[in-house]
Amino acid sequence: MNRKTLFALLAAPLALLANPADAALRVFACEPEWGALAEELGGNLVEVSVATTALQDPHQIQAKPSLIARARNADLVVCTGAELEIGWLPVLLQQSGNAKVQAGQPGNFAAADYVRKLDVPGQLDRSQGDVHAAGNPHIQTDPRNIAQVATALGTRLQQVDPAHAADYAKRQADFAQRWQQAMTRWNTQAAPLKGAPVVSQHKAFTYLYDWLGLKEVAVLEPKPGVEPTASHLQGVMSTLKGTPVRMVIYAAYQDSRASDWLNTNAGVPAVKLPFTVGGTEGAKDLFGLFDDTVARLLAAGGKK
C-alpha cells in the first residue's frame, strides 16, 4: 500500500466525523431535558451543549467562563425561563457578547413561554422564599408540557436554520407521534396513583401532580428554597397523623435528609424521582425520564 492510498483510508473516517459538525446548529441548553429535546428534534443537524446536570440545582448555577464561552458560540439558547435561571443566565448571556441569543432574538428560546404556568403568585413577596413571579418553573415534570414545547422548539429550529426546515419538520412529526403513544401508556400505567396523597420535599412537582392527579398534603421546606427546621418537620408529621400519605417525594439533585427523616420517624416511603434526564439510571432520555418516574411512583404508592 503506497502512502497516498494509506492517507486516503485514514482521512475517510475523519471526513465522516467532520461533516455533521460542519452542518451542526450549535444549541446551548440550560437544563438536560431541553438538551435531550433538541437532540430528538435536531438529530445530527444539531450540536448540543448542556449547562447543568441532573444532579445540580438549576436555581444555583454560576456563570463560569466555560459556560460563557459555550453561549458565545451558540446559534440557539434553549432554557426553561419563568425566572428559573434568573440568578445566572442574564449575566452569562450579557458576558457572551453573542447578539443572536439575547432575550427577544430568534436564537433565544424559553420553554415556559409555551405552557400554562401553575402556582402563579397573587402577589410577589420575597419573604415567602424563592417564589417565582411567573409561576412554578418546573414544567418538565409533565409530559403534556414536553409535547407543547416540542412543537414550539421544532418551529424555532426551522426558523433559525431554514436550510434544514424540512428535516426538522419531519423529525418533529416523528417525535410527536412517538410521544403521544408513550403518554397513552404512561396514563394507563399511572391510573392507580390518581388521588394519592403525597408530601413533597421541595415544591418542584406541581406539574407532575396536576398531570397524574396526586394530592400534595404538605411540603417539607417551610418556604421554597428554605431548608426545613426540626420544628417544621415535627409539624408536618403531626399533620400526617390525621391525613396519611403514600410517599414523600424528592428530586435526584436534592439532599434527601429531610425525606429520610420523615421515612424514619413516620414510616412514609421516601421516593427519589429523576426530575430530569440523567437523574437516575433509568432516565437516560426523555422517554426514560417518564418511564422511570411512573415506575418509581407505582412501586412506592401504587396500592391504596
mmCIF file of C-alpha atoms in Angstrom:
data_model
loop_
_atom_site.group_PDB
_atom_site.id
_atom_site.type_symbol
_atom_site.label_atom_id
_atom_site.label_comp_id
_atom_site.label_asym_id
_atom_site.label_seq_id
_atom_site.Cartn_x
_atom_site.Cartn_y
_atom_site.Cartn_z
ATOM 1 C CA MET A 1 0.000 0.000 0.000
ATOM 2 C CA ASN A 2 1.518 3.348 -1.016
ATOM 3 C CA ARG A 3 1.463 6.467 1.179
ATOM 4 C CA LYS A 4 -1.252 8.143 -0.936
ATOM 5 C CA THR A 5 -3.643 5.193 -0.514
ATOM 6 C CA LEU A 6 -2.897 4.939 3.203
ATOM 7 C CA PHE A 7 -3.621 8.654 3.694
ATOM 8 C CA ALA A 8 -6.935 8.319 1.832
ATOM 9 C CA LEU A 9 -8.031 5.408 4.036
ATOM 10 C CA LEU A 10 -7.151 7.307 7.205
ATOM 11 C CA ALA A 11 -8.783 10.519 6.036
ATOM 12 C CA ALA A 12 -12.120 8.951 5.075
ATOM 13 C CA PRO A 13 -13.409 8.284 8.648
ATOM 14 C CA LEU A 14 -12.206 11.708 9.749
ATOM 15 C CA ALA A 15 -14.218 13.283 6.964
ATOM 16 C CA LEU A 16 -17.322 11.357 8.024
ATOM 17 C CA LEU A 17 -16.871 12.620 11.563
ATOM 18 C CA ALA A 18 -16.256 16.175 10.440
ATOM 19 C CA ASN A 19 -19.325 16.569 8.210
ATOM 20 C CA PRO A 20 -22.014 16.517 10.966
ATOM 21 C CA ALA A 21 -20.032 19.026 12.999
ATOM 22 C CA ASP A 22 -19.741 21.311 9.976
ATOM 23 C CA ALA A 23 -23.525 21.160 9.420
ATOM 24 C CA ALA A 24 -24.499 21.422 13.071
ATOM 25 C CA LEU A 25 -26.610 24.144 14.575
ATOM 26 C CA ARG A 26 -24.962 24.845 17.892
ATOM 27 C CA VAL A 27 -27.542 24.616 20.686
ATOM 28 C CA PHE A 28 -26.791 25.676 24.249
ATOM 29 C CA ALA A 29 -29.364 24.171 26.644
ATOM 30 C CA CYS A 30 -29.686 25.293 30.248
ATOM 31 C CA GLU A 31 -31.128 22.014 31.569
ATOM 32 C CA PRO A 32 -30.753 18.363 30.499
ATOM 33 C CA GLU A 33 -34.396 17.961 29.433
ATOM 34 C CA TRP A 34 -34.097 20.712 26.826
ATOM 35 C CA GLY A 35 -30.798 19.377 25.572
ATOM 36 C CA ALA A 36 -32.423 15.977 25.145
ATOM 37 C CA LEU A 37 -35.410 17.509 23.346
ATOM 38 C CA ALA A 38 -33.138 19.476 20.987
ATOM 39 C CA GLU A 39 -31.350 16.237 20.107
ATOM 40 C CA GLU A 40 -34.673 14.488 19.473
ATOM 41 C CA LEU A 41 -35.786 17.260 17.115
ATOM 42 C CA GLY A 42 -32.448 18.077 15.534
ATOM 43 C CA GLY A 43 -30.627 14.753 15.284
ATOM 44 C CA ASN A 44 -27.302 15.096 13.510
ATOM 45 C CA LEU A 45 -28.137 18.644 12.470
ATOM 46 C CA VAL A 46 -27.574 19.982 15.970
ATOM 47 C CA GLU A 47 -24.597 20.019 18.272
ATOM 48 C CA VAL A 48 -25.967 20.271 21.807
ATOM 49 C CA SER A 49 -24.158 21.556 24.878
ATOM 50 C CA VAL A 50 -25.913 21.434 28.278
ATOM 51 C CA ALA A 51 -25.054 23.888 31.057
ATOM 52 C CA THR A 52 -26.212 21.787 34.021
ATOM 53 C CA THR A 53 -26.501 18.163 35.070
ATOM 54 C CA ALA A 54 -29.399 16.350 36.695
ATOM 55 C CA LEU A 55 -27.553 16.425 39.999
ATOM 56 C CA GLN A 56 -27.289 20.220 40.115
ATOM 57 C CA ASP A 57 -29.885 22.650 41.433
ATOM 58 C CA PRO A 58 -30.783 24.688 38.319
ATOM 59 C CA HIS A 59 -31.504 27.707 40.524
ATOM 60 C CA GLN A 60 -27.941 27.767 41.827
ATOM 61 C CA ILE A 61 -25.502 27.842 38.892
ATOM 62 C CA GLN A 62 -22.521 30.168 38.440
ATOM 63 C CA ALA A 63 -21.864 31.922 35.121
ATOM 64 C CA LYS A 64 -18.408 30.371 34.779
ATOM 65 C CA PRO A 65 -16.074 31.294 31.878
ATOM 66 C CA SER A 66 -16.556 27.843 30.348
ATOM 67 C CA LEU A 67 -20.321 28.394 30.155
ATOM 68 C CA ILE A 68 -19.882 31.919 28.787
ATOM 69 C CA ALA A 69 -17.635 30.548 26.040
ATOM 70 C CA ARG A 70 -20.271 27.989 25.042
ATOM 71 C CA ALA A 71 -23.014 30.651 24.963
ATOM 72 C CA ARG A 72 -20.727 32.857 22.860
ATOM 73 C CA ASN A 73 -20.554 30.187 20.157
ATOM 74 C CA ALA A 74 -24.227 29.157 20.255
ATOM 75 C CA ASP A 75 -26.756 29.675 17.471
ATOM 76 C CA LEU A 76 -29.687 28.892 19.775
ATOM 77 C CA VAL A 77 -30.059 29.022 23.571
ATOM 78 C CA VAL A 78 -32.838 26.802 24.975
ATOM 79 C CA CYS A 79 -33.754 27.311 28.635
ATOM 80 C CA THR A 80 -36.767 26.939 30.894
ATOM 81 C CA GLY A 81 -37.370 30.624 31.566
ATOM 82 C CA ALA A 82 -40.048 31.679 34.089
ATOM 83 C CA GLU A 83 -37.154 33.029 36.204
ATOM 84 C CA LEU A 84 -35.658 29.590 36.881
ATOM 85 C CA GLU A 85 -32.237 30.745 35.638
ATOM 86 C CA ILE A 86 -32.617 34.387 36.720
ATOM 87 C CA GLY A 87 -29.601 34.141 39.033
ATOM 88 C CA TRP A 88 -27.108 33.267 36.309
ATOM 89 C CA LEU A 89 -28.426 33.238 32.720
ATOM 90 C CA PRO A 90 -28.777 37.026 32.168
ATOM 91 C CA VAL A 91 -25.165 37.529 33.275
ATOM 92 C CA LEU A 92 -23.985 34.634 31.136
ATOM 93 C CA LEU A 93 -25.727 35.957 28.018
ATOM 94 C CA GLN A 94 -24.555 39.510 28.588
ATOM 95 C CA GLN A 95 -20.946 38.441 29.022
ATOM 96 C CA SER A 96 -21.095 36.122 25.996
ATOM 97 C CA GLY A 97 -21.431 39.138 23.692
ATOM 98 C CA ASN A 98 -23.459 36.946 21.320
ATOM 99 C CA ALA A 99 -26.179 39.157 19.824
ATOM 100 C CA LYS A 100 -28.007 36.162 18.288
ATOM 101 C CA VAL A 101 -29.003 34.625 21.607
ATOM 102 C CA GLN A 102 -30.052 37.654 23.622
ATOM 103 C CA ALA A 103 -33.592 37.807 25.002
ATOM 104 C CA GLY A 104 -36.117 38.618 22.286
ATOM 105 C CA GLN A 105 -33.962 37.251 19.456
ATOM 106 C CA PRO A 106 -34.843 34.103 17.452
ATOM 107 C CA GLY A 107 -31.800 32.428 18.980
ATOM 108 C CA ASN A 108 -33.254 32.702 22.490
ATOM 109 C CA PHE A 109 -35.954 30.150 23.359
ATOM 110 C CA ALA A 110 -37.731 29.954 26.737
ATOM 111 C CA ALA A 111 -39.729 26.726 27.084
ATOM 112 C CA ALA A 112 -42.046 28.028 29.798
ATOM 113 C CA ASP A 113 -43.434 30.618 27.381
ATOM 114 C CA TYR A 114 -45.335 27.817 25.628
ATOM 115 C CA VAL A 115 -47.153 26.140 28.530
ATOM 116 C CA ARG A 116 -49.736 27.085 31.131
ATOM 117 C CA LYS A 117 -47.945 28.061 34.343
ATOM 118 C CA LEU A 118 -49.139 26.863 37.731
ATOM 119 C CA ASP A 119 -48.508 28.323 41.209
ATOM 120 C CA VAL A 120 -48.530 31.881 39.863
ATOM 121 C CA PRO A 121 -48.451 34.086 42.990
ATOM 122 C CA GLY A 122 -51.226 36.612 43.502
ATOM 123 C CA GLN A 123 -48.648 38.990 44.882
ATOM 124 C CA LEU A 124 -44.873 38.771 44.984
ATOM 125 C CA ASP A 125 -43.346 38.752 48.452
ATOM 126 C CA ARG A 126 -39.757 37.564 48.810
ATOM 127 C CA SER A 127 -40.389 36.862 52.498
ATOM 128 C CA GLN A 128 -42.255 33.803 51.172
ATOM 129 C CA GLY A 129 -38.965 32.306 49.986
ATOM 130 C CA ASP A 130 -37.720 31.647 46.443
ATOM 131 C CA VAL A 131 -41.033 32.403 44.772
ATOM 132 C CA HIS A 132 -41.135 32.978 41.004
ATOM 133 C CA ALA A 133 -43.362 35.802 39.785
ATOM 134 C CA ALA A 134 -44.100 33.984 36.511
ATOM 135 C CA GLY A 135 -45.223 30.819 38.277
ATOM 136 C CA ASN A 136 -43.652 27.476 39.103
ATOM 137 C CA PRO A 137 -40.850 26.933 36.538
ATOM 138 C CA HIS A 138 -40.515 23.130 36.864
ATOM 139 C CA ILE A 139 -42.658 22.468 33.805
ATOM 140 C CA GLN A 140 -40.668 19.440 32.601
ATOM 141 C CA THR A 141 -42.327 17.074 35.095
ATOM 142 C CA ASP A 142 -45.489 16.930 32.935
ATOM 143 C CA PRO A 143 -45.115 15.152 29.549
ATOM 144 C CA ARG A 144 -48.008 17.205 28.168
ATOM 145 C CA ASN A 145 -45.780 20.261 28.594
ATOM 146 C CA ILE A 146 -42.939 18.493 26.804
ATOM 147 C CA ALA A 147 -45.266 17.941 23.843
ATOM 148 C CA GLN A 148 -46.186 21.617 23.683
ATOM 149 C CA VAL A 149 -42.586 22.751 23.998
ATOM 150 C CA ALA A 150 -41.533 20.274 21.295
ATOM 151 C CA THR A 151 -43.959 21.828 18.824
ATOM 152 C CA ALA A 152 -42.654 25.327 19.563
ATOM 153 C CA LEU A 153 -38.993 24.298 19.561
ATOM 154 C CA GLY A 154 -39.363 22.432 16.285
ATOM 155 C CA THR A 155 -40.755 25.577 14.714
ATOM 156 C CA ARG A 156 -37.911 27.630 16.167
ATOM 157 C CA LEU A 157 -35.276 25.271 14.781
ATOM 158 C CA GLN A 158 -36.821 25.714 11.337
ATOM 159 C CA GLN A 159 -36.694 29.490 11.769
ATOM 160 C CA VAL A 160 -33.079 29.613 12.932
ATOM 161 C CA ASP A 161 -31.842 27.064 10.379
ATOM 162 C CA PRO A 162 -34.202 27.442 7.356
ATOM 163 C CA ALA A 163 -31.921 25.439 5.083
ATOM 164 C CA HIS A 164 -32.904 22.301 7.002
ATOM 165 C CA ALA A 165 -36.518 23.232 7.798
ATOM 166 C CA ALA A 166 -37.953 20.151 6.102
ATOM 167 C CA ASP A 167 -35.668 17.873 8.129
ATOM 168 C CA TYR A 168 -36.698 19.481 11.421
ATOM 169 C CA ALA A 169 -40.393 19.261 10.470
ATOM 170 C CA LYS A 170 -40.033 15.558 9.716
ATOM 171 C CA ARG A 171 -38.262 14.830 12.995
ATOM 172 C CA GLN A 172 -40.829 16.893 14.921
ATOM 173 C CA ALA A 173 -43.718 14.896 13.430
ATOM 174 C CA ASP A 174 -41.979 11.621 14.244
ATOM 175 C CA PHE A 175 -41.294 12.709 17.826
ATOM 176 C CA ALA A 176 -44.896 13.898 18.309
ATOM 177 C CA GLN A 177 -46.236 10.510 17.213
ATOM 178 C CA ARG A 178 -43.894 8.522 19.485
ATOM 179 C CA TRP A 179 -44.510 10.896 22.403
ATOM 180 C CA GLN A 180 -48.298 10.622 22.095
ATOM 181 C CA GLN A 181 -48.059 6.825 22.149
ATOM 182 C CA ALA A 182 -45.829 6.982 25.225
ATOM 183 C CA MET A 183 -48.209 9.344 27.038
ATOM 184 C CA THR A 184 -51.083 6.954 26.425
ATOM 185 C CA ARG A 185 -49.008 4.174 28.011
ATOM 186 C CA TRP A 186 -47.968 6.318 30.997
ATOM 187 C CA ASN A 187 -51.546 7.459 31.607
ATOM 188 C CA THR A 188 -52.742 3.858 31.730
ATOM 189 C CA GLN A 189 -49.897 2.696 33.973
ATOM 190 C CA ALA A 190 -50.284 5.585 36.405
ATOM 191 C CA ALA A 191 -54.069 5.302 36.832
ATOM 192 C CA PRO A 192 -53.749 3.696 40.337
ATOM 193 C CA LEU A 193 -51.968 6.848 41.541
ATOM 194 C CA LYS A 194 -54.912 9.177 40.894
ATOM 195 C CA GLY A 195 -55.918 10.957 44.097
ATOM 196 C CA ALA A 196 -52.963 9.623 46.091
ATOM 197 C CA PRO A 197 -51.943 11.995 48.939
ATOM 198 C CA VAL A 198 -48.205 12.783 48.963
ATOM 199 C CA VAL A 199 -45.642 15.022 50.642
ATOM 200 C CA SER A 200 -43.017 16.970 48.656
ATOM 201 C CA GLN A 201 -39.580 17.909 49.916
ATOM 202 C CA HIS A 202 -39.460 20.964 47.610
ATOM 203 C CA LYS A 203 -42.356 22.424 45.664
ATOM 204 C CA ALA A 204 -40.934 21.040 42.448
ATOM 205 C CA PHE A 205 -43.622 18.626 41.285
ATOM 206 C CA THR A 206 -46.697 20.815 40.834
ATOM 207 C CA TYR A 207 -46.996 19.897 37.150
ATOM 208 C CA LEU A 208 -46.434 16.184 37.807
ATOM 209 C CA TYR A 209 -49.250 16.206 40.376
ATOM 210 C CA ASP A 210 -51.505 18.127 38.007
ATOM 211 C CA TRP A 211 -50.911 15.510 35.309
ATOM 212 C CA LEU A 212 -51.402 12.408 37.482
ATOM 213 C CA GLY A 213 -53.961 13.775 39.928
ATOM 214 C CA LEU A 214 -51.771 13.410 43.013
ATOM 215 C CA LYS A 215 -52.678 15.497 46.077
ATOM 216 C CA GLU A 216 -49.890 17.408 47.821
ATOM 217 C CA VAL A 217 -50.724 17.357 51.533
ATOM 218 C CA ALA A 218 -47.563 19.061 52.821
ATOM 219 C CA VAL A 219 -44.139 20.372 51.788
ATOM 220 C CA LEU A 220 -41.053 19.726 53.916
ATOM 221 C CA GLU A 221 -39.482 23.078 53.024
ATOM 222 C CA PRO A 222 -41.322 25.749 55.077
ATOM 223 C CA LYS A 223 -40.799 28.140 52.150
ATOM 224 C CA PRO A 224 -39.466 27.433 48.652
ATOM 225 C CA GLY A 225 -35.673 27.070 48.819
ATOM 226 C CA VAL A 226 -35.559 27.202 52.635
ATOM 227 C CA GLU A 227 -34.252 24.126 54.482
ATOM 228 C CA PRO A 228 -36.773 22.630 56.921
ATOM 229 C CA THR A 229 -36.250 23.113 60.626
ATOM 230 C CA ALA A 230 -36.835 20.392 63.226
ATOM 231 C CA SER A 231 -39.964 22.145 64.444
ATOM 232 C CA HIS A 232 -41.368 22.395 60.925
ATOM 233 C CA LEU A 233 -40.755 18.691 60.325
ATOM 234 C CA GLN A 234 -42.498 17.884 63.596
ATOM 235 C CA GLY A 235 -45.434 19.999 62.456
ATOM 236 C CA VAL A 236 -45.632 18.111 59.148
ATOM 237 C CA MET A 237 -45.589 14.805 60.993
ATOM 238 C CA SER A 238 -48.452 15.961 63.211
ATOM 239 C CA THR A 239 -50.448 16.888 60.115
ATOM 240 C CA LEU A 240 -49.907 13.427 58.667
ATOM 241 C CA LYS A 241 -51.408 11.710 61.708
ATOM 242 C CA GLY A 242 -54.801 12.924 60.551
ATOM 243 C CA THR A 243 -54.028 12.681 56.838
ATOM 244 C CA PRO A 244 -51.922 9.635 55.978
ATOM 245 C CA VAL A 245 -49.876 9.861 52.768
ATOM 246 C CA ARG A 246 -48.451 7.233 50.467
ATOM 247 C CA MET A 247 -44.974 8.717 49.976
ATOM 248 C CA VAL A 248 -42.642 11.696 50.328
ATOM 249 C CA ILE A 249 -41.052 12.778 47.032
ATOM 250 C CA TYR A 250 -37.707 14.451 46.413
ATOM 251 C CA ALA A 251 -35.653 15.203 43.295
ATOM 252 C CA ALA A 252 -32.383 13.454 42.454
ATOM 253 C CA TYR A 253 -30.386 16.667 42.872
ATOM 254 C CA GLN A 254 -31.657 17.295 46.407
ATOM 255 C CA ASP A 255 -30.174 16.235 49.722
ATOM 256 C CA SER A 256 -32.581 13.546 50.903
ATOM 257 C CA ARG A 257 -32.090 14.042 54.670
ATOM 258 C CA ALA A 258 -35.477 15.696 55.242
ATOM 259 C CA SER A 259 -37.319 12.966 53.315
ATOM 260 C CA ASP A 260 -35.272 10.284 55.072
ATOM 261 C CA TRP A 261 -36.210 11.817 58.425
ATOM 262 C CA LEU A 262 -39.917 11.529 57.590
ATOM 263 C CA ASN A 263 -39.379 7.981 56.411
ATOM 264 C CA THR A 264 -37.645 7.015 59.641
ATOM 265 C CA ASN A 265 -39.995 8.810 62.021
ATOM 266 C CA ALA A 266 -43.355 8.394 60.282
ATOM 267 C CA GLY A 267 -42.808 5.313 58.132
ATOM 268 C CA VAL A 268 -43.599 7.213 54.923
ATOM 269 C CA PRO A 269 -41.750 5.760 51.895
ATOM 270 C CA ALA A 270 -39.196 8.245 50.531
ATOM 271 C CA VAL A 271 -39.141 8.276 46.720
ATOM 272 C CA LYS A 272 -36.341 9.784 44.646
ATOM 273 C CA LEU A 273 -37.512 10.946 41.224
ATOM 274 C CA PRO A 274 -35.093 11.721 38.374
ATOM 275 C CA PHE A 275 -36.659 15.168 37.848
ATOM 276 C CA THR A 276 -34.801 15.470 34.528
ATOM 277 C CA VAL A 277 -32.841 13.390 32.038
ATOM 278 C CA GLY A 278 -29.891 11.751 33.784
ATOM 279 C CA GLY A 279 -31.357 11.983 37.292
ATOM 280 C CA THR A 280 -31.461 8.193 37.675
ATOM 281 C CA GLU A 281 -30.020 5.227 35.849
ATOM 282 C CA GLY A 282 -33.314 4.661 34.044
ATOM 283 C CA ALA A 283 -33.777 8.261 32.912
ATOM 284 C CA LYS A 284 -31.306 8.132 30.047
ATOM 285 C CA ASP A 285 -33.523 10.162 27.684
ATOM 286 C CA LEU A 286 -36.907 11.913 27.748
ATOM 287 C CA PHE A 287 -38.849 8.659 27.353
ATOM 288 C CA GLY A 288 -36.797 7.020 30.096
ATOM 289 C CA LEU A 289 -37.421 10.045 32.333
ATOM 290 C CA PHE A 290 -41.163 9.351 32.451
ATOM 291 C CA ASP A 291 -40.861 5.559 32.296
ATOM 292 C CA ASP A 292 -38.735 5.698 35.438
ATOM 293 C CA THR A 293 -40.804 8.396 37.164
ATOM 294 C CA VAL A 294 -44.040 6.414 36.780
ATOM 295 C CA ALA A 295 -42.351 3.148 37.800
ATOM 296 C CA ARG A 296 -40.910 4.672 40.987
ATOM 297 C CA LEU A 297 -44.234 6.247 41.967
ATOM 298 C CA LEU A 298 -46.098 2.980 41.403
ATOM 299 C CA ALA A 299 -43.526 0.969 43.370
ATOM 300 C CA ALA A 300 -43.959 3.225 46.395
ATOM 301 C CA GLY A 301 -47.622 4.162 46.292
ATOM 302 C CA GLY A 302 -49.492 2.335 43.569
ATOM 303 C CA LYS A 303 -51.660 0.425 46.095
ATOM 304 C CA LYS A 304 -54.130 2.054 48.484
#
